[in-house]
mmCIF file of C-alpha atoms in Angstrom:
data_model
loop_
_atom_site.group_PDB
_atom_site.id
_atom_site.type_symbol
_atom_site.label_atom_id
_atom_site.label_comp_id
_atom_site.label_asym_id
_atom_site.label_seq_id
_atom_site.Cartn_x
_atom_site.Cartn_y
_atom_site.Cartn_z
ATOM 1 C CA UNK A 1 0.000 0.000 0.000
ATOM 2 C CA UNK A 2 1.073 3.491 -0.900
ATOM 3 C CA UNK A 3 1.422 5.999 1.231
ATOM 4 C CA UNK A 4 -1.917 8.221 1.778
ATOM 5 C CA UNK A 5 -1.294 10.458 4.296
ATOM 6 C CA UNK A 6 1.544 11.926 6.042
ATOM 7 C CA UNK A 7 0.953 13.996 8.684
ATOM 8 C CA UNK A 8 4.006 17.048 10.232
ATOM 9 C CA UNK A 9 3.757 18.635 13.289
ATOM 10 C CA UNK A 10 5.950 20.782 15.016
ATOM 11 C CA UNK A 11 5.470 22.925 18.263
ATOM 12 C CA UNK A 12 7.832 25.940 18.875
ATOM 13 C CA UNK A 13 9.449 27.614 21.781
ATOM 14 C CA UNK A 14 6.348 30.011 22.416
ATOM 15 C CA UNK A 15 4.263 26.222 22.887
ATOM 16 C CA UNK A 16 2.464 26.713 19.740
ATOM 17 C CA UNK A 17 1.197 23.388 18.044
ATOM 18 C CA UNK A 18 0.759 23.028 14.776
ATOM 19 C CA UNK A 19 -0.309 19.883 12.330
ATOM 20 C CA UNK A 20 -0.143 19.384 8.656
ATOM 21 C CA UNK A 21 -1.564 16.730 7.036
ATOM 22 C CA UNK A 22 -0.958 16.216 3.598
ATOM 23 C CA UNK A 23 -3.207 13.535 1.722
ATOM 24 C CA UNK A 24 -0.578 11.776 -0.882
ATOM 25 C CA UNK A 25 -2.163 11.307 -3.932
ATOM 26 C CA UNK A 26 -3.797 14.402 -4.324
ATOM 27 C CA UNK A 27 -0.368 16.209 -4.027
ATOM 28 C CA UNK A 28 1.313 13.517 -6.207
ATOM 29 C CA UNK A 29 -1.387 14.521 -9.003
ATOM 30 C CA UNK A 30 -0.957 17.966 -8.756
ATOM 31 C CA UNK A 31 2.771 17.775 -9.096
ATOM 32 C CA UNK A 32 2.675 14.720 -11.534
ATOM 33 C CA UNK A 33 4.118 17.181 -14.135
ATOM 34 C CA UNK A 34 7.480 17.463 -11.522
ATOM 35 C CA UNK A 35 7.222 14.107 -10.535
ATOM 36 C CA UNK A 36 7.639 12.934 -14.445
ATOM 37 C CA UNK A 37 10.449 14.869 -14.890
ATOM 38 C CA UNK A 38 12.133 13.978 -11.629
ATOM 39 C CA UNK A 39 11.583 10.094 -13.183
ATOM 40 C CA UNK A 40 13.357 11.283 -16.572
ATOM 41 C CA UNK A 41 15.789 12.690 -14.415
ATOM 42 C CA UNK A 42 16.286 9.526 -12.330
ATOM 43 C CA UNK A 43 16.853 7.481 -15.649
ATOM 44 C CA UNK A 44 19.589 9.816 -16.959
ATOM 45 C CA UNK A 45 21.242 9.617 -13.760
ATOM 46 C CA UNK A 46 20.587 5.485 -13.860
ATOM 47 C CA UNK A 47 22.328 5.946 -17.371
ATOM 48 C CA UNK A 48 25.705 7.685 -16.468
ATOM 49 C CA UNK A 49 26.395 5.616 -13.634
ATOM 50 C CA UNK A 50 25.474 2.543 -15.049
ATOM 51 C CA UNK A 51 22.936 1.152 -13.169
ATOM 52 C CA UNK A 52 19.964 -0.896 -13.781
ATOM 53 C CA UNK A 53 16.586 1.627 -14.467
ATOM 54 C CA UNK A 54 14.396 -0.663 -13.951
ATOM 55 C CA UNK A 55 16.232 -2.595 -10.673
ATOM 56 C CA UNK A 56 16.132 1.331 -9.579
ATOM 57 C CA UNK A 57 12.187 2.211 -10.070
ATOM 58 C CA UNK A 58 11.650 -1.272 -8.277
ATOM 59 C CA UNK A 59 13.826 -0.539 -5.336
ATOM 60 C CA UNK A 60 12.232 2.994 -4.899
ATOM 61 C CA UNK A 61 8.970 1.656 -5.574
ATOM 62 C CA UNK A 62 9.817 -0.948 -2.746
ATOM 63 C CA UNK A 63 10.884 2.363 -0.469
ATOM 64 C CA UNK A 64 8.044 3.688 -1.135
ATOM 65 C CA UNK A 65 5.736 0.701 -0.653
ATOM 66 C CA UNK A 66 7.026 -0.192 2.672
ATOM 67 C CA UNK A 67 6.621 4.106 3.993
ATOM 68 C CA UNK A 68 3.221 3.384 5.873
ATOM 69 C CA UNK A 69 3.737 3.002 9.393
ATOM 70 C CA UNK A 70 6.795 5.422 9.805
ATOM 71 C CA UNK A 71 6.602 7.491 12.822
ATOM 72 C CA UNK A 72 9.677 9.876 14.276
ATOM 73 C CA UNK A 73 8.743 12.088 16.749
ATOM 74 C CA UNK A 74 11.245 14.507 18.581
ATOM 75 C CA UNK A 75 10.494 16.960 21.663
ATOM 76 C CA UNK A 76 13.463 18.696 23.603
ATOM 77 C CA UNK A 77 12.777 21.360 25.903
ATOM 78 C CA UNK A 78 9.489 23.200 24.551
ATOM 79 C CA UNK A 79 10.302 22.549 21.386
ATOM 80 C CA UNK A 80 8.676 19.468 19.210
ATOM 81 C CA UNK A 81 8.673 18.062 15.837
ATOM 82 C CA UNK A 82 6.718 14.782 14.274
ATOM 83 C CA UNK A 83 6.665 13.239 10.944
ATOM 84 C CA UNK A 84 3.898 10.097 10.803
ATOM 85 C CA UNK A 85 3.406 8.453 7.460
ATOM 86 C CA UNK A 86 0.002 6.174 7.223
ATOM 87 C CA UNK B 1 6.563 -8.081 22.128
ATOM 88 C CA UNK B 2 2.468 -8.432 23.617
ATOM 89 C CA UNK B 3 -0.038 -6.053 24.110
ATOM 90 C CA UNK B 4 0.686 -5.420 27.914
ATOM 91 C CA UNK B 5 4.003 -4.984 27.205
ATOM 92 C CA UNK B 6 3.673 -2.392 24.467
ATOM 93 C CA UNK B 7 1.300 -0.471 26.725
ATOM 94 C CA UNK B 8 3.765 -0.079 29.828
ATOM 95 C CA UNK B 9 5.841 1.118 27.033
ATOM 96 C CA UNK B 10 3.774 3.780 25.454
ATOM 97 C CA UNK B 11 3.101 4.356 29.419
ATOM 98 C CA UNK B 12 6.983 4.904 29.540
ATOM 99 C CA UNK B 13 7.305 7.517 26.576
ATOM 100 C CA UNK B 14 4.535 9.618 28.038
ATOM 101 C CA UNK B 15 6.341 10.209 30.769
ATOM 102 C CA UNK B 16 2.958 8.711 33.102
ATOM 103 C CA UNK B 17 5.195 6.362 35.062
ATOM 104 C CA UNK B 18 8.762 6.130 35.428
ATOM 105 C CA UNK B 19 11.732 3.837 34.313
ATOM 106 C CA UNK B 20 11.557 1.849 37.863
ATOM 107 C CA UNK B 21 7.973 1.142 37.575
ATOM 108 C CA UNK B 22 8.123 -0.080 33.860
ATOM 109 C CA UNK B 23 10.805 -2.002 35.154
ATOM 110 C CA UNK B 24 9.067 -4.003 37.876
ATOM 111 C CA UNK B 25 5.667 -4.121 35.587
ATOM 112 C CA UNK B 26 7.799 -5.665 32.754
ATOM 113 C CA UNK B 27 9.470 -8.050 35.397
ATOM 114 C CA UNK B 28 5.700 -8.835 36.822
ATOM 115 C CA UNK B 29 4.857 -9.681 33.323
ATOM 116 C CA UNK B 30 7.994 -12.154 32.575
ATOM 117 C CA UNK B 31 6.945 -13.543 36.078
ATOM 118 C CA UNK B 32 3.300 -14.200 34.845
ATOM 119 C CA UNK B 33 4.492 -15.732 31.593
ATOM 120 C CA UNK B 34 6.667 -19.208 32.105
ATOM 121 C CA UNK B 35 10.051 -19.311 30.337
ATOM 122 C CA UNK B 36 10.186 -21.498 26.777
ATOM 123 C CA UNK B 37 12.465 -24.520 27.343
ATOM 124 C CA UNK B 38 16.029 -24.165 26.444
ATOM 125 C CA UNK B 39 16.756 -24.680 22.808
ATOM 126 C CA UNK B 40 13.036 -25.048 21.854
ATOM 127 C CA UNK B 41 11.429 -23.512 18.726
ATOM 128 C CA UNK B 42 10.505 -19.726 18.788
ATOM 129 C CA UNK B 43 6.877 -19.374 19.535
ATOM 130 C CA UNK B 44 4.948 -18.622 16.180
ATOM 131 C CA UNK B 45 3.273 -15.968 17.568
ATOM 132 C CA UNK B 46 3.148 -12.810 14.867
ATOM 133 C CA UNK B 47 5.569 -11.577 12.849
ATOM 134 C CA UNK B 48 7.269 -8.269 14.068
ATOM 135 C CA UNK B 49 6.587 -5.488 11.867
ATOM 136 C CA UNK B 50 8.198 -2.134 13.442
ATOM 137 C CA UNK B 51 11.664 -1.321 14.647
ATOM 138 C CA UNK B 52 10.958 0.781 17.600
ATOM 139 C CA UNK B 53 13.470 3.174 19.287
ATOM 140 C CA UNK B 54 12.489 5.251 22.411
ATOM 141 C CA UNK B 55 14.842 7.385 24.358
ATOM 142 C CA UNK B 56 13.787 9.619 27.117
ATOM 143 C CA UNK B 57 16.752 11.605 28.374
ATOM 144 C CA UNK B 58 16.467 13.692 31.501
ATOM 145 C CA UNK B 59 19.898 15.677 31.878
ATOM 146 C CA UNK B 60 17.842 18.481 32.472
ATOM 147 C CA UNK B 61 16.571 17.946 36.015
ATOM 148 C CA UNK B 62 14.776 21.059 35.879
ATOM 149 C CA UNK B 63 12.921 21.114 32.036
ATOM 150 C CA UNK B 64 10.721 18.569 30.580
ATOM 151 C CA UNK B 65 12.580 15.413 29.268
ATOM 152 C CA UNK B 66 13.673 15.021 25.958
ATOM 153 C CA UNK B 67 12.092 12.673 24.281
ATOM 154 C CA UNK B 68 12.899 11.093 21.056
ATOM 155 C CA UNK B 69 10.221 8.177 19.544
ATOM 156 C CA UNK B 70 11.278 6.221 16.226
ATOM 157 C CA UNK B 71 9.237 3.620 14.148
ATOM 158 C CA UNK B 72 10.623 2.198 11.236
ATOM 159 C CA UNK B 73 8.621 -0.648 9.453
ATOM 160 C CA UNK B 74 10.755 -3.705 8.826
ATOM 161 C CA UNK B 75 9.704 -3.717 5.199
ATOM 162 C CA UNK B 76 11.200 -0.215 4.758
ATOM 163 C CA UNK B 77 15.198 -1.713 6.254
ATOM 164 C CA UNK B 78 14.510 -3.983 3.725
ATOM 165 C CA UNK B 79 13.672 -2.350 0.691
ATOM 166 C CA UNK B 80 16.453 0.160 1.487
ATOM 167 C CA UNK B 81 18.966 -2.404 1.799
ATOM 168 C CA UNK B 82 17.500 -3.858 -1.831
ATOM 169 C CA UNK B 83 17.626 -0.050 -3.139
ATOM 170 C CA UNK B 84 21.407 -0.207 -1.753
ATOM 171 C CA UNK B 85 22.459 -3.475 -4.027
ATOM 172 C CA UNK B 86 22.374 -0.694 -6.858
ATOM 173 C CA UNK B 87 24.881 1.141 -5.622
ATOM 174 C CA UNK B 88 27.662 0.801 -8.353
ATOM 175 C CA UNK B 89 31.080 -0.436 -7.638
ATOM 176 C CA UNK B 90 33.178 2.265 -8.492
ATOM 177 C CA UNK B 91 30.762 4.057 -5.355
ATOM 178 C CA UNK B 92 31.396 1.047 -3.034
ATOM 179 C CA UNK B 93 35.311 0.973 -3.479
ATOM 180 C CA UNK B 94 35.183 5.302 -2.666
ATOM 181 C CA UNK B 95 32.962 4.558 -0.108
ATOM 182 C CA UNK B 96 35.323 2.065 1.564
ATOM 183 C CA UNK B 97 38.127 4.026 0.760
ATOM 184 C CA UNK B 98 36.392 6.745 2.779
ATOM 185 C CA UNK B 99 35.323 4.616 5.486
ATOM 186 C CA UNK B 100 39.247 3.342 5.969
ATOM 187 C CA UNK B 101 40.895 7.218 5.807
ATOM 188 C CA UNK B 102 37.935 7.758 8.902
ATOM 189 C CA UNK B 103 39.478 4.850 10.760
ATOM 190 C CA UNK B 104 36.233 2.619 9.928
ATOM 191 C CA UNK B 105 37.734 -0.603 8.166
ATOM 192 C CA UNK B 106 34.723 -1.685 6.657
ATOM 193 C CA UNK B 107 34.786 -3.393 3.390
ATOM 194 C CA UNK B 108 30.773 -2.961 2.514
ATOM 195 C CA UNK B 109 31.523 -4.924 -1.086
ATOM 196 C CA UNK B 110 31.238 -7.738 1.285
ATOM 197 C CA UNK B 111 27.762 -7.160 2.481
ATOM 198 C CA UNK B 112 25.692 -9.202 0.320
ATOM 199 C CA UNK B 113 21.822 -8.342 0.408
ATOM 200 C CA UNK B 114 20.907 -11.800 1.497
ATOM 201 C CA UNK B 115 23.147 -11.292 4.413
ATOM 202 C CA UNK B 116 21.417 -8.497 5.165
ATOM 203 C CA UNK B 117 18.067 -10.197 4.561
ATOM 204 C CA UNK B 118 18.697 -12.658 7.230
ATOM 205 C CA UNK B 119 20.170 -9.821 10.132
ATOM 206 C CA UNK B 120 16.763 -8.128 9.283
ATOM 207 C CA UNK B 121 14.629 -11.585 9.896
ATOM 208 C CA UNK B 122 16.561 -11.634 13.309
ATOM 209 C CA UNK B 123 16.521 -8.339 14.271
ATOM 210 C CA UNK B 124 13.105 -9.346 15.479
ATOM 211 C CA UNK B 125 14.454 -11.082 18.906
ATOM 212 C CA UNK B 126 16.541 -7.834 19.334
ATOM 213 C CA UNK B 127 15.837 -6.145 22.284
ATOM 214 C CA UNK B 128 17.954 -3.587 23.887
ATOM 215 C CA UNK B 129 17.277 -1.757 26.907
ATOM 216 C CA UNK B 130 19.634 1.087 28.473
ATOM 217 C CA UNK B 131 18.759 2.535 31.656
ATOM 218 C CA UNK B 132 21.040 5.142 32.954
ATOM 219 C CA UNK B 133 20.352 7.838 35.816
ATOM 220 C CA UNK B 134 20.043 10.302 33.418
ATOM 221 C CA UNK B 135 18.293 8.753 30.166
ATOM 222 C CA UNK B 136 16.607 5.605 28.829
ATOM 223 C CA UNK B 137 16.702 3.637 25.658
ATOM 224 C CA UNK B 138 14.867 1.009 24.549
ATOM 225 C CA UNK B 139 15.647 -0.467 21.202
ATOM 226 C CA UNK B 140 13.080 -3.405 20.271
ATOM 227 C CA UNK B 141 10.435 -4.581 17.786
ATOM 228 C CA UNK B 142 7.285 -4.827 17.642
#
């Protein structure tokens, strides 16, 4: 399963809290123009240093496949910050 | 790791009780459940799925703890270490070369992926648990 929502938060010194979600494949659609050329960019790169394009898009894919579940959450002093990927 | 467990845990990294009392509430667990027989088959109880590191550091007797919560999904170690059998050669040998002139003789064209494959099926029966005056860390999987 893909990721489908990955959710920042961060809280600053004056105790703030704040929360972004961003649903993934809405934002992957709007910036499917960026994200083709970032893949015609990846198989250049694949090209010069000779390695497999298609052993590449796998392995990403694979990265990107296994994303749900993710959590890192830091808080020091007032101070927080959380990436969650679902 | 069971459900018990995992919630003296969570207990843990919300700061609602302290290291000591997760310590004797883990230890009243184990002394609930009997020990498996020497040399006898893991349990096939579920699979883990998350790589879970929790530190909770208190050097500052005064402020709130720092607290640092990780989850990585199995899955993702290892479709990173798949990703990282594409690295080319030529990037291996500067890497090692690198590795060497920082006094880290690690030769990582010797890590084959289904090396790797196999730490990562074991890593599962990892569990690592630090407690200091001063901080906590647990390293397990869940």
């Amino acid at each position: 399963m893909i990721p489908q929502l990955v959710t920042v938060g961060y809280r600053r010194s004056g105790g703030r809290r704040r929360r972004i979600h961003l649903p993934v494949l809405p934002v992957a659609l709007l910036l499917s123009p960026l994200l083709l050329l970032a893949v015609l960019g990846g198989l250049v790169a694949c090209a010069v240093f000779r390695i497999a394009p298609m052993g590449a898009l796998r392995g990403t894919g694979s990265v990107l496949w296994a994303l749900p579940g993710t959590f890192f959450e830091v808080e020091e002093g007032s101070m927080a910050f959380l990436v969650s990927v679902r | 790791m069971n459900d018990q467990g995992r919630q003296i845990l969570q207990m843990l990294g919300e700061g609602k009780i302290t290291a000591d009392e997760a310590e004797r509430l883990i230890d009243a667990l184990g002394r609930r459940r009997p020990e498996p027989e020497p040399g006898a088959a893991p349990s096939g109880g579920p699979r883990p799925k998350y790589l879970r590191v929790v530190v909770k550091s208190t050097e500052d007797p005064v402020g709130p703890p720092t607290l640092v919560n990780i989850r990585v999904p199995l899955q993702l170690l290892r479709a990173g270490v798949r990703l990282a059998s594409l690295i080319p050669p030529q990037a291996l040998t500067k890497v090692n070369e690198g590795l060497e002139q920082s006094g880290v003789p690690i030769d990582l064209t010797q890590l084959k992926p289904q090396d790797l494959e196999e730490l990562i099926e074991h890593l599962g029966e990892v569990s690592v648990d630090i407690d200091d005056p001063t901080a906590t860390v647990q390293v397990f999987c869940e």
